[in-house]
């Protein structure tokens, strides 16, 4: 006859004092991030926590928009996570990007498509991949730039979403050159049209500066 299960009283069970807060923060992070694969994401979360790395956690809950429907791909919140994790390195290996992408439960087909579009091989220049990620969020280059401003800005949520003009020029120029449908004269004219507001804003540009400009939209 097998021995009865060992019985413990509450005084015999040692609960690490930090455990409740760890579980509380994990639960809040999972609710904000809404990962498609909770187990995959949880493994990435606790590995990052143990290493002291940037956690794969959205800053806030994102409500799906009508155009997303059942899409499980990139969102602004997920692009921002990737940017926080990878931007400090400037150049990242394809393997590391694939790992971070998998941690966020994003479809590999979408990553392969973006890598192919940018002709990336072993190493990936992060800000160029960031630009392509913003273009994947929308249908036009200017709307991609609006996403870029909102993700990169240090302004509070709902603010002007300003970013340095040099950063804007780099991202915009990369996207339009990759697109290849906007004449160089039109690109130059567009950037010149931003110089006046940029000078007023101490070298910063914001979406309201280019939101109403005509003739510069093209599908990505």
Short mmCIF file of C-alpha atoms in Angstrom, two decimals:
data_model
loop_
_atom_site.label_atom_id
_atom_site.label_comp_id
_atom_site.label_asym_id
_atom_site.label_seq_id
_atom_site.Cartn_x
_atom_site.Cartn_y
_atom_site.Cartn_z
CA UNK A 1 0.00 0.00 0.00
CA UNK A 2 1.54 3.38 -1.02
CA UNK A 3 2.20 5.86 1.77
CA UNK A 4 -0.29 8.69 2.11
CA UNK A 5 0.54 12.02 0.53
CA UNK A 6 2.64 14.21 2.75
CA UNK A 7 0.62 16.94 4.39
CA UNK A 8 2.03 20.38 5.00
CA UNK A 9 0.70 23.16 7.15
CA UNK A 10 0.97 26.78 6.04
CA UNK A 11 3.84 27.39 8.47
CA UNK A 12 5.97 24.77 6.66
CA UNK A 13 5.61 26.27 3.16
CA UNK A 14 8.18 28.93 2.36
CA UNK A 15 6.91 31.37 -0.27
CA UNK A 16 9.67 33.64 -1.63
CA UNK A 17 8.66 37.18 -0.68
CA UNK A 18 9.26 38.49 -4.22
CA UNK A 19 7.08 35.83 -5.89
CA UNK A 20 3.67 37.56 -5.55
CA UNK A 21 4.94 40.77 -7.16
CA UNK A 22 6.70 38.85 -9.96
CA UNK A 23 3.49 37.02 -10.79
CA UNK A 24 1.44 40.21 -10.53
CA UNK A 25 3.72 42.08 -12.95
CA UNK A 26 3.78 39.09 -15.31
CA UNK A 27 0.00 38.91 -15.37
CA UNK A 28 -0.36 42.63 -16.07
CA UNK A 29 2.25 42.37 -18.84
CA UNK A 30 0.45 39.45 -20.47
CA UNK A 31 -2.87 41.31 -20.42
CA UNK A 32 -1.30 44.42 -22.00
CA UNK A 33 0.62 42.51 -24.65
CA UNK A 34 -2.03 39.90 -25.58
CA UNK A 35 0.46 37.40 -27.08
CA UNK A 36 -0.84 34.93 -29.63
CA UNK A 37 1.15 32.11 -27.99
CA UNK A 38 1.14 32.64 -24.24
CA UNK A 39 3.65 29.87 -23.48
CA UNK A 40 6.15 31.06 -26.11
CA UNK A 41 5.84 34.64 -24.94
CA UNK A 42 6.05 33.66 -21.26
CA UNK A 43 9.34 31.84 -21.84
CA UNK A 44 10.73 34.95 -23.56
CA UNK A 45 9.41 37.18 -20.75
CA UNK A 46 11.07 35.27 -17.93
CA UNK A 47 14.33 34.79 -19.87
CA UNK A 48 14.52 38.55 -20.45
CA UNK A 49 13.65 39.19 -16.80
CA UNK A 50 16.41 36.86 -15.62
CA UNK A 51 18.98 38.47 -17.96
CA UNK A 52 17.93 42.02 -17.16
CA UNK A 53 17.02 42.64 -20.81
CA UNK A 54 14.17 44.76 -22.16
CA UNK A 55 10.97 42.83 -21.59
CA UNK A 56 8.77 41.87 -24.57
CA UNK A 57 5.90 43.90 -23.14
CA UNK A 58 3.71 46.57 -24.70
CA UNK A 59 3.41 49.86 -22.84
CA UNK A 60 -0.37 49.70 -23.06
CA UNK A 61 -3.16 47.51 -24.37
CA UNK A 62 -3.78 47.99 -28.09
CA UNK A 63 -7.34 47.67 -29.32
CA UNK A 64 -7.56 46.06 -32.78
CA UNK A 65 -8.67 48.37 -35.56
CA UNK A 66 -11.18 47.41 -38.23
CA UNK A 67 -8.50 46.73 -40.84
CA UNK A 68 -6.73 44.25 -38.59
CA UNK A 69 -9.58 41.80 -38.07
CA UNK A 70 -7.84 38.46 -37.48
CA UNK A 71 -4.37 39.67 -38.47
CA UNK A 72 -1.73 38.48 -36.03
CA UNK A 73 1.14 40.53 -37.49
CA UNK A 74 2.87 43.72 -36.48
CA UNK A 75 1.25 46.49 -34.47
CA UNK A 76 2.76 49.82 -33.39
CA UNK A 77 3.16 48.45 -29.87
CA UNK A 78 5.11 45.42 -31.09
CA UNK A 79 7.34 47.54 -33.32
CA UNK A 80 8.09 49.72 -30.31
CA UNK A 81 9.12 46.65 -28.29
CA UNK A 82 11.49 45.55 -31.05
CA UNK A 83 12.90 49.07 -31.27
CA UNK A 84 13.61 49.20 -27.54
CA UNK A 85 15.30 45.82 -27.69
CA UNK A 86 17.37 46.25 -30.85
CA UNK A 87 17.96 49.96 -31.51
CA UNK A 88 20.88 50.29 -29.04
CA UNK A 89 22.92 47.89 -31.20
CA UNK A 90 22.37 49.79 -34.49
CA UNK A 91 23.24 46.62 -36.42
CA UNK A 92 21.82 43.25 -35.38
CA UNK A 93 22.32 39.75 -36.69
CA UNK A 94 19.55 38.11 -38.64
CA UNK A 95 19.49 35.33 -36.02
CA UNK A 96 18.89 37.77 -33.15
CA UNK A 97 16.12 39.53 -35.05
CA UNK A 98 14.51 36.16 -35.78
CA UNK A 99 14.68 35.28 -32.08
CA UNK A 100 13.10 38.56 -30.95
CA UNK A 101 10.46 38.21 -33.65
CA UNK A 102 9.61 34.69 -32.47
CA UNK A 103 9.44 35.87 -28.85
CA UNK A 104 6.59 38.19 -29.86
CA UNK A 105 4.79 35.33 -31.62
CA UNK A 106 4.89 37.14 -34.97
CA UNK A 107 4.54 35.20 -38.24
CA UNK A 108 7.85 34.17 -39.78
CA UNK A 109 6.44 34.79 -43.26
CA UNK A 110 6.09 38.49 -42.47
CA UNK A 111 9.68 38.69 -41.23
CA UNK A 112 10.97 36.90 -44.33
CA UNK A 113 9.01 39.32 -46.51
CA UNK A 114 10.51 42.39 -44.81
CA UNK A 115 14.03 40.96 -44.88
CA UNK A 116 13.66 40.20 -48.56
CA UNK A 117 12.26 43.66 -49.31
CA UNK A 118 15.29 45.27 -47.66
CA UNK A 119 17.76 42.80 -49.20
CA UNK A 120 19.13 42.05 -45.74
CA UNK A 121 21.42 39.08 -45.35
CA UNK A 122 23.55 38.17 -42.30
CA UNK A 123 23.42 41.59 -40.62
CA UNK A 124 20.49 43.98 -40.42
CA UNK A 125 20.77 47.75 -40.07
CA UNK A 126 18.10 48.25 -37.46
CA UNK A 127 16.75 51.68 -38.46
CA UNK A 128 16.21 50.53 -42.04
CA UNK A 129 14.33 47.48 -40.82
CA UNK A 130 12.41 49.76 -38.46
CA UNK A 131 11.34 51.88 -41.44
CA UNK A 132 10.12 48.78 -43.27
CA UNK A 133 8.22 47.68 -40.16
CA UNK A 134 6.44 51.03 -40.04
CA UNK A 135 5.57 50.67 -43.73
CA UNK A 136 4.04 47.26 -42.95
CA UNK A 137 1.63 49.00 -40.56
CA UNK A 138 0.06 51.16 -43.27
CA UNK A 139 -0.48 51.60 -46.98
CA UNK A 140 1.49 54.75 -47.74
CA UNK A 141 4.91 56.15 -47.01
CA UNK A 142 3.56 59.22 -45.22
CA UNK A 143 1.36 57.13 -42.96
CA UNK A 144 4.41 54.95 -42.27
CA UNK A 145 6.27 58.12 -41.25
CA UNK A 146 3.42 59.06 -38.94
CA UNK A 147 3.79 55.67 -37.23
CA UNK A 148 7.54 56.22 -37.01
CA UNK A 149 7.04 59.58 -35.29
CA UNK A 150 4.56 58.14 -32.81
CA UNK A 151 6.84 55.20 -31.96
CA UNK A 152 10.12 57.11 -31.71
CA UNK A 153 8.90 60.27 -29.99
CA UNK A 154 9.77 61.14 -26.43
CA UNK A 155 6.67 63.33 -26.18
CA UNK A 156 3.90 62.09 -23.86
CA UNK A 157 1.11 60.01 -25.37
CA UNK A 158 -1.28 62.21 -27.29
CA UNK A 159 1.37 64.89 -27.72
CA UNK A 160 2.91 66.30 -30.88
CA UNK A 161 4.96 63.12 -31.54
CA UNK A 162 8.09 65.04 -32.49
CA UNK A 163 11.31 63.37 -33.65
CA UNK A 164 14.63 64.83 -34.87
CA UNK A 165 14.41 65.93 -38.49
CA UNK A 166 17.64 64.07 -39.33
CA UNK A 167 16.00 60.81 -38.25
CA UNK A 168 12.90 61.63 -40.28
CA UNK A 169 14.97 62.36 -43.39
CA UNK A 170 16.88 59.08 -43.05
CA UNK A 171 13.73 56.96 -42.70
CA UNK A 172 11.74 58.80 -45.36
CA UNK A 173 14.59 58.80 -47.89
CA UNK A 174 15.18 55.09 -47.37
CA UNK A 175 11.52 54.25 -47.97
CA UNK A 176 11.05 56.43 -51.04
CA UNK A 177 14.27 55.18 -52.63
CA UNK A 178 13.22 51.60 -51.99
CA UNK A 179 9.80 52.35 -53.45
CA UNK A 180 11.31 53.95 -56.53
CA UNK A 181 8.11 55.67 -57.72
CA UNK A 182 8.60 59.22 -56.46
CA UNK A 183 10.89 61.45 -58.59
CA UNK A 184 13.93 62.85 -56.79
CA UNK A 185 12.78 66.41 -57.48
CA UNK A 186 9.53 65.69 -55.68
CA UNK A 187 11.39 64.16 -52.73
CA UNK A 188 13.62 67.22 -52.46
CA UNK A 189 10.63 69.56 -52.71
CA UNK A 190 8.81 67.70 -49.95
CA UNK A 191 11.78 67.85 -47.58
CA UNK A 192 12.32 71.55 -48.32
CA UNK A 193 8.67 72.22 -47.49
CA UNK A 194 9.36 70.93 -43.98
CA UNK A 195 12.35 73.16 -43.29
CA UNK A 196 10.33 76.15 -42.05
CA UNK A 197 8.30 74.28 -39.40
CA UNK A 198 11.40 72.28 -38.44
CA UNK A 199 13.34 75.48 -37.82
CA UNK A 200 10.49 76.81 -35.67
CA UNK A 201 10.48 73.54 -33.73
CA UNK A 202 14.21 73.54 -33.00
CA UNK A 203 15.14 70.78 -35.42
CA UNK A 204 12.13 68.57 -34.74
CA UNK A 205 9.38 67.38 -37.09
CA UNK A 206 5.92 66.11 -36.19
CA UNK A 207 3.06 64.44 -38.11
CA UNK A 208 0.99 67.62 -38.29
CA UNK A 209 3.76 69.17 -40.40
CA UNK A 210 3.22 66.73 -43.27
CA UNK A 211 -0.26 65.29 -42.72
CA UNK A 212 -1.96 67.59 -45.24
CA UNK A 213 0.68 67.66 -47.95
CA UNK A 214 -0.60 66.51 -51.34
CA UNK A 215 1.01 64.60 -54.16
CA UNK A 216 3.52 62.71 -52.07
CA UNK A 217 1.64 59.56 -51.29
CA UNK A 218 2.49 56.25 -52.86
CA UNK A 219 1.67 52.73 -51.84
CA UNK A 220 4.51 50.74 -50.26
#
